[in-house]
Amino acid sequence: MSVPSFRDFLFTPDHPRVAEIRGLNAREYAAAAISDSFAGPMIAGWRKLYPQPFVGVTSDGVLRDGLFPLQAARAGEEAPAAEMAAAARKLLSVLTPEQDRRLSYAVDAPEWQSWANPEFMQHDTGLRLDEVDGPVRDAALAVVEASLSAEGFELVRNLMRINGFLGDLVELPLLMNEFSYNFALYGEPSETAPWGWQIFGHHAALNCLVAGTQLVLSPVFLGAEPDVIDAGPHRGVKVFKERITLARQLMGSLPDTLRKEAVVYASMVDPAMPDGRVHPGDERHLGGCFQDNRVIPYEGIRVSDMPARAVAVLDAVVDDFIAYLPHGPRKARRREIREHYGESFFSWIGGWEDQEAFYFRLQSPVVVLELDHHTGVFLSNDTPAPFHMHTVVRTPNGNDYGRELVRQFPSTAP
C-alpha cells in the first residue's frame, strides 16, 4: 500500500478554513475561536473542566494511595536537579520585573492545569515565547533542555519546527510558528524543594516537576501535523516513525485470539462506540488537556497474558514513549512501569497492517500511554491519516504535575 502524502491534502490559499483567519495574531485568533463553529463548542466543554480542583486520573474514580512516595531517588536514577535549577535561575536573571511577574506561579497553582494543545491560545499562562526577545526565549528553552534527554529535547524542538513549517505552508505564521508556545515556572528553583516548569502550544505540551532527586514529566502531549518536513532549512525532520512501527509490530506479535481481544473497536469511528467516545478535538484520546480528573476504565488485554515476544516489543514501545526523560529519571520510570505490568492493560482501535490508522493505549496504576491517528485540522483529510498523530502520557492516581510529591513535601503538606 502506498504511503499517502500530506501535500495531497493542503487547502488552497483561498479556502475559508485558512483564508478567514489569515492575518490574525494569536490573541485575535483566541478571541475569534470562541465563536468558531468547530472550536467554540470544544472550548465551552473545556471551560466546565478548568479549573476544577485537581484529583487525578483514575480507572474507577478511587485514588490508589502509596504509589508515589516522596523519597530520595535510587542510585543512578537521580534527576539533574542542579542543572535544572541553574538554568531556571539564569532565566529569572534576564527577565524584566513585568516578565518575572507573568512567568512565575506557586508550585501547587491551578494554572498547571491550564495547558492545551490546539493552535489557539485558550489560556495565556506565563510568557509567550514568540512575544519575548531572543535571550529570554533561549533561556526558557535552556530550562527545557536541562530537564530532558538530548533526544527528548530534539523531539520537542522538531515538533515546534514542524508547527512553524505548517504555519508557513498554510500562510498562518502569526498563529503557528516555531515559538508560538507559552512557558511558565512553578515554585522557586531549588535543588531540594519541589518546583517545575511548563511549556505548551500546538502539538507540544510538557509539565515537569522536580522534587530533590525525583522528577515527574506528566502530563505530556506530543503530536504533529504533518509528521515530516520536506522542504526548507529543517528538511528531513521526521517524528514518531519508530513508535508507529513498533506498535504495528506489537499487534503482529500477539496470537490471533489475544489480538482480537485487544481490539475494542474495529473502526476508528465505530457505530458500536458510545456517544462522546470520539471527541471533536481529542478524537479517541482520553487523557488530553483538561482531563486531569478523568475516569478511564481498563480495556483490552492484560500485559501479563502477552507472550514474551510481545512483551519485548511492548518494552520498546514504552522506552520510545519515555525517551524524552534524562537518563536517571528514565531508568526510574521504566522500572516503575514494568513493575506494574501485572496490572497493565493494552487496548487498540482500528486496523494495524500496512498504513491503516489506529489508536492504542497502555494503562496501569502508574501510567497511561496513548497514540491516536487524527483527521486533518490544517490539512483536509476527513479520515484519520498516518501523517497526523497525537500522543499522551499521564501519571494516574494523583501524580500528574508531580502533585503527589508536592502534597507530601513538608513545607507544602496540608
GROMACS .gro file of C-alpha atoms in nm:
model
  414
    1MET     CA    1   0.000   0.000   0.000
    2SER     CA    2   0.140   0.341  -0.095
    3VAL     CA    3   0.200   0.595   0.177
    4PRO     CA    4  -0.031   0.897   0.140
    5SER     CA    5   0.138   1.236   0.123
    6PHE     CA    6   0.022   1.523   0.340
    7ARG     CA    7   0.071   1.751   0.039
    8ASP     CA    8  -0.229   1.585  -0.125
    9PHE     CA    9  -0.442   1.742   0.148
   10LEU     CA   10  -0.325   2.103   0.151
   11PHE     CA   11  -0.603   2.362   0.144
   12THR     CA   12  -0.591   2.612  -0.139
   13PRO     CA   13  -0.486   2.957  -0.013
   14ASP     CA   14  -0.838   3.095  -0.064
   15HIS     CA   15  -1.014   2.812   0.119
   16PRO     CA   16  -1.226   2.952   0.408
   17ARG     CA   17  -1.052   2.721   0.658
   18VAL     CA   18  -0.734   2.925   0.627
   19ALA     CA   19  -0.837   3.241   0.442
   20GLU     CA   20  -1.084   3.355   0.707
   21ILE     CA   21  -0.823   3.360   0.984
   22ARG     CA   22  -0.524   3.477   0.782
   23GLY     CA   23  -0.370   3.789   0.931
   24LEU     CA   24  -0.498   3.728   1.284
   25ASN     CA   25  -0.239   3.715   1.558
   26ALA     CA   26  -0.255   3.465   1.842
   27ARG     CA   27  -0.462   3.687   2.071
   28GLU     CA   28  -0.703   3.791   1.798
   29TYR     CA   29  -0.748   3.429   1.695
   30ALA     CA   30  -0.803   3.322   2.057
   31ALA     CA   31  -1.097   3.564   2.073
   32ALA     CA   32  -1.232   3.455   1.734
   33ALA     CA   33  -1.210   3.084   1.820
   34ILE     CA   34  -1.473   3.121   2.091
   35SER     CA   35  -1.741   3.179   1.826
   36ASP     CA   36  -1.597   2.937   1.570
   37SER     CA   37  -1.837   2.652   1.482
   38PHE     CA   38  -1.569   2.389   1.546
   39ALA     CA   39  -1.358   2.537   1.825
   40GLY     CA   40  -1.636   2.719   2.013
   41PRO     CA   41  -1.825   2.414   2.147
   42MET     CA   42  -1.494   2.247   2.231
   43ILE     CA   43  -1.380   2.549   2.432
   44ALA     CA   44  -1.718   2.562   2.610
   45GLY     CA   45  -1.679   2.200   2.712
   46TRP     CA   46  -1.327   2.256   2.840
   47ARG     CA   47  -1.437   2.558   3.043
   48LYS     CA   48  -1.655   2.326   3.250
   49LEU     CA   49  -1.347   2.122   3.340
   50TYR     CA   50  -1.099   2.401   3.420
   51PRO     CA   51  -1.017   2.486   3.688
   52GLN     CA   52  -1.182   2.202   3.877
   53PRO     CA   53  -0.985   2.103   4.189
   54PHE     CA   54  -0.718   1.851   4.095
   55VAL     CA   55  -0.779   1.487   4.187
   56GLY     CA   56  -0.603   1.285   3.918
   57VAL     CA   57  -0.685   1.030   3.653
   58THR     CA   58  -0.819   0.700   3.787
   59SER     CA   59  -0.956   0.377   3.642
   60ASP     CA   60  -1.260   0.366   3.869
   61GLY     CA   61  -1.293   0.704   4.043
   62VAL     CA   62  -1.099   0.593   4.351
   63LEU     CA   63  -0.743   0.717   4.410
   64ARG     CA   64  -0.492   0.449   4.500
   65ASP     CA   65  -0.254   0.558   4.775
   66GLY     CA   66   0.112   0.482   4.823
   67LEU     CA   67   0.221   0.461   4.461
   68PHE     CA   68   0.445   0.770   4.457
   69PRO     CA   69   0.636   0.816   4.783
   70LEU     CA   70   0.846   1.129   4.825
   71GLN     CA   71   1.196   0.993   4.882
   72ALA     CA   72   1.549   1.010   4.754
   73ALA     CA   73   1.585   0.855   4.410
   74ARG     CA   74   1.773   0.530   4.385
   75ALA     CA   75   2.137   0.543   4.283
   76GLY     CA   76   2.159   0.602   3.910
   77GLU     CA   77   1.801   0.729   3.891
   78GLU     CA   78   1.861   1.085   4.013
   79ALA     CA   79   1.718   1.389   3.836
   80PRO     CA   80   1.956   1.657   3.701
   81ALA     CA   81   1.831   1.889   3.977
   82ALA     CA   82   2.134   2.118   3.993
   83GLU     CA   83   2.145   2.173   3.617
   84MET     CA   84   1.770   2.241   3.607
   85ALA     CA   85   1.784   2.491   3.893
   86ALA     CA   86   2.084   2.669   3.741
   87ALA     CA   87   1.905   2.705   3.407
   88ALA     CA   88   1.590   2.838   3.575
   89ARG     CA   89   1.788   3.092   3.779
   90LYS     CA   90   1.960   3.213   3.463
   91LEU     CA   91   1.619   3.261   3.304
   92LEU     CA   92   1.499   3.464   3.601
   93SER     CA   93   1.809   3.682   3.579
   94VAL     CA   94   1.727   3.803   3.225
   95LEU     CA   95   1.361   3.891   3.288
   96THR     CA   96   1.213   4.233   3.334
   97PRO     CA   97   1.007   4.276   3.654
   98GLU     CA   98   0.686   4.250   3.449
   99GLN     CA   99   0.805   3.931   3.277
  100ASP     CA  100   0.902   3.786   3.615
  101ARG     CA  101   0.553   3.859   3.747
  102ARG     CA  102   0.388   3.692   3.450
  103LEU     CA  103   0.618   3.392   3.440
  104SER     CA  104   0.603   3.258   3.796
  105TYR     CA  105   0.331   3.080   3.996
  106ALA     CA  106   0.310   2.888   4.322
  107VAL     CA  107   0.427   2.528   4.299
  108ASP     CA  108   0.072   2.399   4.353
  109ALA     CA  109  -0.106   2.668   4.148
  110PRO     CA  110  -0.414   2.566   3.946
  111GLU     CA  111  -0.255   2.723   3.638
  112TRP     CA  112  -0.064   2.398   3.593
  113GLN     CA  113  -0.394   2.264   3.459
  114SER     CA  114  -0.436   2.541   3.200
  115TRP     CA  115  -0.222   2.378   2.931
  116ALA     CA  116  -0.378   2.290   2.598
  117ASN     CA  117  -0.253   2.156   2.266
  118PRO     CA  118  -0.462   2.334   1.997
  119GLU     CA  119  -0.322   2.615   1.788
  120PHE     CA  120  -0.546   2.872   1.956
  121MET     CA  121  -0.425   3.016   2.286
  122GLN     CA  122  -0.704   2.938   2.530
  123HIS     CA  123  -0.516   3.035   2.850
  124ASP     CA  124  -0.238   3.292   2.845
  125THR     CA  125  -0.030   3.131   3.119
  126GLY     CA  126   0.328   3.252   3.169
  127LEU     CA  127   0.519   3.411   2.881
  128ARG     CA  128   0.452   3.363   2.511
  129LEU     CA  129   0.786   3.270   2.351
  130ASP     CA  130   0.712   3.445   2.021
  131GLU     CA  131   0.649   3.769   2.211
  132VAL     CA  132   0.976   3.789   2.406
  133ASP     CA  133   1.324   3.874   2.285
  134GLY     CA  134   1.584   3.617   2.193
  135PRO     CA  135   1.776   3.597   2.524
  136VAL     CA  136   1.457   3.531   2.724
  137ARG     CA  137   1.332   3.272   2.476
  138ASP     CA  138   1.669   3.098   2.465
  139ALA     CA  139   1.690   3.094   2.846
  140ALA     CA  140   1.342   2.941   2.873
  141LEU     CA  141   1.429   2.671   2.621
  142ALA     CA  142   1.752   2.607   2.813
  143VAL     CA  143   1.540   2.511   3.116
  144VAL     CA  144   1.359   2.258   2.899
  145GLU     CA  145   1.688   2.130   2.761
  146ALA     CA  146   1.840   2.088   3.109
  147SER     CA  147   1.539   1.877   3.213
  148LEU     CA  148   1.521   1.639   2.914
  149SER     CA  149   1.742   1.389   2.741
  150ALA     CA  150   1.923   1.510   2.430
  151GLU     CA  151   1.687   1.311   2.208
  152GLY     CA  152   1.387   1.437   2.405
  153PHE     CA  153   1.483   1.799   2.361
  154GLU     CA  154   1.546   1.741   1.992
  155LEU     CA  155   1.199   1.586   1.955
  156VAL     CA  156   1.033   1.881   2.126
  157ARG     CA  157   1.224   2.128   1.911
  158ASN     CA  158   1.138   1.931   1.597
  159LEU     CA  159   0.769   1.942   1.686
  160MET     CA  160   0.799   2.317   1.730
  161ARG     CA  161   0.975   2.337   1.393
  162ILE     CA  162   0.701   2.131   1.228
  163ASN     CA  163   0.450   2.375   1.375
  164GLY     CA  164   0.638   2.659   1.208
  165PHE     CA  165   0.659   2.460   0.885
  166LEU     CA  166   0.281   2.407   0.890
  167GLY     CA  167   0.221   2.775   0.961
  168ASP     CA  168   0.428   2.866   0.657
  169LEU     CA  169   0.254   2.605   0.439
  170VAL     CA  170  -0.093   2.745   0.514
  171GLU     CA  171   0.028   3.106   0.537
  172LEU     CA  172  -0.063   3.148   0.904
  173PRO     CA  173   0.274   3.227   1.063
  174LEU     CA  174   0.126   3.459   1.326
  175LEU     CA  175  -0.075   3.167   1.465
  176MET     CA  176   0.163   2.878   1.411
  177ASN     CA  177   0.535   2.936   1.425
  178GLU     CA  178   0.836   2.775   1.584
  179PHE     CA  179   0.791   2.973   1.905
  180SER     CA  180   0.412   3.009   1.941
  181TYR     CA  181   0.424   2.843   2.284
  182ASN     CA  182   0.363   2.952   2.643
  183PHE     CA  183   0.622   2.889   2.913
  184ALA     CA  184   0.574   2.917   3.290
  185LEU     CA  185   0.763   2.841   3.612
  186TYR     CA  186   0.604   2.696   3.927
  187GLY     CA  187   0.772   2.744   4.263
  188GLU     CA  188   1.125   2.867   4.330
  189PRO     CA  189   1.411   2.687   4.153
  190SER     CA  190   1.574   2.460   4.409
  191GLU     CA  191   1.795   2.155   4.442
  192THR     CA  192   1.578   2.019   4.723
  193ALA     CA  193   1.224   2.168   4.730
  194PRO     CA  194   0.962   2.096   4.461
  195TRP     CA  195   0.942   2.333   4.165
  196GLY     CA  196   0.874   2.295   3.797
  197TRP     CA  197   0.805   2.435   3.455
  198GLN     CA  198   0.552   2.407   3.179
  199ILE     CA  199   0.557   2.466   2.805
  200PHE     CA  200   0.251   2.430   2.586
  201GLY     CA  201   0.114   2.513   2.245
  202HIS     CA  202   0.019   2.345   1.920
  203HIS     CA  203   0.121   1.978   1.934
  204ALA     CA  204   0.367   2.017   2.222
  205ALA     CA  205   0.283   2.041   2.591
  206LEU     CA  206   0.508   1.927   2.875
  207ASN     CA  207   0.468   1.965   3.251
  208CYS     CA  208   0.780   1.896   3.455
  209LEU     CA  209   0.824   1.892   3.833
  210VAL     CA  210   1.143   1.812   4.020
  211ALA     CA  211   1.149   1.740   4.395
  212GLY     CA  212   1.504   1.690   4.510
  213THR     CA  213   1.631   1.391   4.312
  214GLN     CA  214   1.287   1.283   4.185
  215LEU     CA  215   1.148   1.409   3.855
  216VAL     CA  216   0.797   1.382   3.709
  217LEU     CA  217   0.724   1.473   3.346
  218SER     CA  218   0.349   1.443   3.316
  219PRO     CA  219   0.111   1.521   3.156
  220VAL     CA  220   0.296   1.521   2.826
  221PHE     CA  221   0.124   1.583   2.492
  222LEU     CA  222   0.332   1.548   2.175
  223GLY     CA  223   0.188   1.541   1.825
  224ALA     CA  224   0.244   1.650   1.467
  225GLU     CA  225   0.055   1.758   1.156
  226PRO     CA  226   0.231   1.671   0.929
  227ASP     CA  227   0.489   1.428   1.067
  228VAL     CA  228   0.768   1.533   0.830
  229ILE     CA  229   0.935   1.847   0.700
  230ASP     CA  230   1.004   1.804   0.329
  231ALA     CA  231   1.133   2.150   0.240
  232GLY     CA  232   1.328   2.437   0.388
  233PRO     CA  233   1.613   2.456   0.639
  234HIS     CA  234   1.481   2.167   0.850
  235ARG     CA  235   1.409   1.936   0.560
  236GLY     CA  236   1.439   1.571   0.662
  237VAL     CA  237   1.284   1.601   1.008
  238LYS     CA  238   1.060   1.302   1.080
  239VAL     CA  239   0.878   1.217   1.403
  240PHE     CA  240   0.708   0.914   1.561
  241LYS     CA  241   0.800   0.677   1.277
  242GLU     CA  242   0.969   0.428   1.511
  243ARG     CA  243   0.684   0.436   1.763
  244ILE     CA  244   0.423   0.363   1.498
  245THR     CA  245   0.631   0.080   1.351
  246LEU     CA  246   0.676  -0.073   1.696
  247ALA     CA  247   0.303  -0.051   1.766
  248ARG     CA  248   0.224  -0.243   1.448
  249GLN     CA  249   0.493  -0.498   1.538
  250LEU     CA  250   0.335  -0.539   1.881
  251MET     CA  251  -0.002  -0.624   1.729
  252GLY     CA  252   0.166  -0.861   1.486
  253SER     CA  253   0.341  -1.041   1.773
  254LEU     CA  254   0.016  -1.123   1.950
  255PRO     CA  255  -0.164  -1.456   1.895
  256ASP     CA  256  -0.484  -1.413   1.693
  257THR     CA  257  -0.709  -1.463   1.995
  258LEU     CA  258  -0.530  -1.202   2.207
  259ARG     CA  259  -0.515  -0.958   1.916
  260LYS     CA  260  -0.892  -0.983   1.871
  261GLU     CA  261  -0.943  -0.926   2.244
  262ALA     CA  262  -0.715  -0.622   2.237
  263VAL     CA  263  -0.923  -0.456   1.963
  264VAL     CA  264  -1.206  -0.284   2.149
  265TYR     CA  265  -1.341  -0.117   1.831
  266ALA     CA  266  -1.266  -0.234   1.479
  267SER     CA  267  -1.306   0.111   1.320
  268MET     CA  268  -1.167   0.448   1.422
  269VAL     CA  269  -1.521   0.584   1.419
  270ASP     CA  270  -1.723   0.275   1.505
  271PRO     CA  271  -2.104   0.250   1.528
  272ALA     CA  272  -2.054   0.047   1.845
  273MET     CA  273  -1.888   0.341   2.023
  274PRO     CA  274  -2.095   0.517   2.289
  275ASP     CA  275  -2.187   0.882   2.246
  276GLY     CA  276  -1.889   1.103   2.317
  277ARG     CA  277  -1.624   0.835   2.263
  278VAL     CA  278  -1.483   1.041   1.974
  279HIS     CA  279  -1.415   1.395   2.092
  280PRO     CA  280  -1.406   1.673   1.828
  281GLY     CA  281  -1.053   1.775   1.930
  282ASP     CA  282  -0.906   1.477   2.112
  283GLU     CA  283  -1.079   1.223   1.884
  284ARG     CA  284  -1.010   0.889   2.060
  285HIS     CA  285  -0.773   1.028   2.325
  286LEU     CA  286  -0.897   1.008   2.683
  287GLY     CA  287  -0.613   1.182   2.867
  288GLY     CA  288  -0.585   1.508   2.675
  289CYS     CA  289  -0.596   1.864   2.805
  290PHE     CA  290  -0.837   1.942   3.091
  291GLN     CA  291  -0.888   1.569   3.158
  292ASP     CA  292  -0.696   1.577   3.487
  293ASN     CA  293  -0.973   1.403   3.681
  294ARG     CA  294  -1.100   1.165   3.413
  295VAL     CA  295  -1.210   0.813   3.498
  296ILE     CA  296  -1.063   0.581   3.233
  297PRO     CA  297  -1.174   0.219   3.280
  298TYR     CA  298  -0.929  -0.053   3.184
  299GLU     CA  299  -0.990  -0.210   2.842
  300GLY     CA  300  -0.834  -0.473   2.619
  301ILE     CA  301  -0.596  -0.744   2.731
  302ARG     CA  302  -0.369  -0.788   3.031
  303VAL     CA  303   0.001  -0.745   2.961
  304SER     CA  304   0.059  -1.047   3.185
  305ASP     CA  305  -0.126  -1.257   2.926
  306MET     CA  306   0.102  -1.149   2.640
  307PRO     CA  307   0.368  -1.390   2.514
  308ALA     CA  308   0.729  -1.297   2.587
  309ARG     CA  309   0.794  -1.182   2.229
  310ALA     CA  310   0.507  -0.932   2.255
  311VAL     CA  311   0.621  -0.804   2.596
  312ALA     CA  312   0.966  -0.742   2.447
  313VAL     CA  313   0.810  -0.521   2.178
  314LEU     CA  314   0.595  -0.350   2.441
  315ASP     CA  315   0.913  -0.272   2.634
  316ALA     CA  316   1.044  -0.097   2.323
  317VAL     CA  317   0.718   0.098   2.285
  318VAL     CA  318   0.744   0.215   2.646
  319ASP     CA  319   1.109   0.310   2.601
  320ASP     CA  320   1.021   0.516   2.294
  321PHE     CA  321   0.742   0.697   2.481
  322ILE     CA  322   0.964   0.792   2.775
  323ALA     CA  323   1.283   0.864   2.578
  324TYR     CA  324   1.240   1.237   2.650
  325LEU     CA  325   1.336   1.175   3.014
  326PRO     CA  326   1.700   1.224   3.120
  327HIS     CA  327   1.892   0.906   3.194
  328GLY     CA  328   1.826   0.871   3.568
  329PRO     CA  329   1.454   0.951   3.573
  330ARG     CA  330   1.407   0.741   3.257
  331LYS     CA  331   1.557   0.444   3.436
  332ALA     CA  332   1.325   0.504   3.733
  333ARG     CA  333   1.017   0.547   3.513
  334ARG     CA  334   1.096   0.234   3.309
  335ARG     CA  335   1.128   0.033   3.629
  336GLU     CA  336   0.807   0.178   3.772
  337ILE     CA  337   0.607   0.097   3.459
  338ARG     CA  338   0.743  -0.256   3.424
  339GLU     CA  339   0.689  -0.334   3.791
  340HIS     CA  340   0.318  -0.279   3.723
  341TYR     CA  341   0.293  -0.493   3.410
  342GLY     CA  342   0.089  -0.740   3.617
  343GLU     CA  343  -0.179  -0.469   3.649
  344SER     CA  344  -0.142  -0.324   3.299
  345PHE     CA  345  -0.390  -0.338   3.011
  346PHE     CA  346  -0.333  -0.285   2.640
  347SER     CA  347  -0.613  -0.185   2.403
  348TRP     CA  348  -0.642  -0.098   2.035
  349ILE     CA  349  -0.884   0.072   1.795
  350GLY     CA  350  -0.873   0.040   1.415
  351GLY     CA  351  -0.652  -0.166   1.188
  352TRP     CA  352  -0.288  -0.248   1.235
  353GLU     CA  353  -0.145  -0.355   0.900
  354ASP     CA  354   0.009  -0.154   0.615
  355GLN     CA  355  -0.085   0.215   0.653
  356GLU     CA  356  -0.408   0.168   0.848
  357ALA     CA  357  -0.480   0.437   1.106
  358PHE     CA  358  -0.506   0.326   1.467
  359TYR     CA  359  -0.528   0.420   1.833
  360PHE     CA  360  -0.375   0.231   2.123
  361ARG     CA  361  -0.347   0.270   2.498
  362LEU     CA  362  -0.127   0.113   2.765
  363GLN     CA  363  -0.277   0.175   3.108
  364SER     CA  364  -0.181   0.080   3.462
  365PRO     CA  365  -0.199   0.234   3.810
  366VAL     CA  366   0.115   0.438   3.731
  367VAL     CA  367   0.091   0.530   3.361
  368VAL     CA  368  -0.139   0.597   3.070
  369LEU     CA  369   0.024   0.599   2.725
  370GLU     CA  370  -0.189   0.684   2.419
  371LEU     CA  371  -0.128   0.727   2.048
  372ASP     CA  372  -0.403   0.827   1.806
  373HIS     CA  373  -0.408   0.900   1.433
  374HIS     CA  374  -0.622   1.202   1.352
  375THR     CA  375  -0.821   1.370   1.082
  376GLY     CA  376  -0.698   1.698   0.939
  377VAL     CA  377  -0.713   2.032   1.117
  378PHE     CA  378  -0.500   2.240   0.883
  379LEU     CA  379  -0.492   1.961   0.625
  380SER     CA  380  -0.810   1.849   0.452
  381ASN     CA  381  -0.815   1.474   0.522
  382ASP     CA  382  -1.154   1.388   0.672
  383THR     CA  383  -1.044   1.045   0.795
  384PRO     CA  384  -0.754   0.965   1.030
  385ALA     CA  385  -0.423   0.962   0.845
  386PRO     CA  386  -0.074   0.836   0.927
  387PHE     CA  387   0.077   1.185   0.888
  388HIS     CA  388  -0.122   1.338   1.178
  389MET     CA  389  -0.094   1.186   1.523
  390HIS     CA  390  -0.130   1.279   1.888
  391THR     CA  391   0.044   1.109   2.180
  392VAL     CA  392  -0.031   1.149   2.550
  393VAL     CA  393   0.145   1.043   2.871
  394ARG     CA  394  -0.040   1.062   3.202
  395THR     CA  395   0.053   0.960   3.555
  396PRO     CA  396  -0.273   0.849   3.718
  397ASN     CA  397  -0.365   0.828   4.084
  398GLY     CA  398  -0.267   1.184   4.160
  399ASN     CA  399   0.088   1.235   4.034
  400ASP     CA  400   0.033   1.436   3.719
  401TYR     CA  401   0.226   1.763   3.767
  402GLY     CA  402   0.414   1.576   4.043
  403ARG     CA  403   0.120   1.678   4.259
  404GLU     CA  404   0.151   1.379   4.490
  405LEU     CA  405   0.515   1.463   4.563
  406VAL     CA  406   0.423   1.826   4.632
  407ARG     CA  407   0.146   1.710   4.867
  408GLN     CA  408   0.394   1.508   5.071
  409PHE     CA  409   0.666   1.775   5.091
  410PRO     CA  410   0.685   1.911   5.446
  411SER     CA  411   0.653   2.280   5.359
  412THR     CA  412   0.355   2.227   5.127
  413ALA     CA  413   0.174   1.942   5.301
  414PRO     CA  414  -0.177   2.034   5.424
   0.00000   0.00000   0.00000
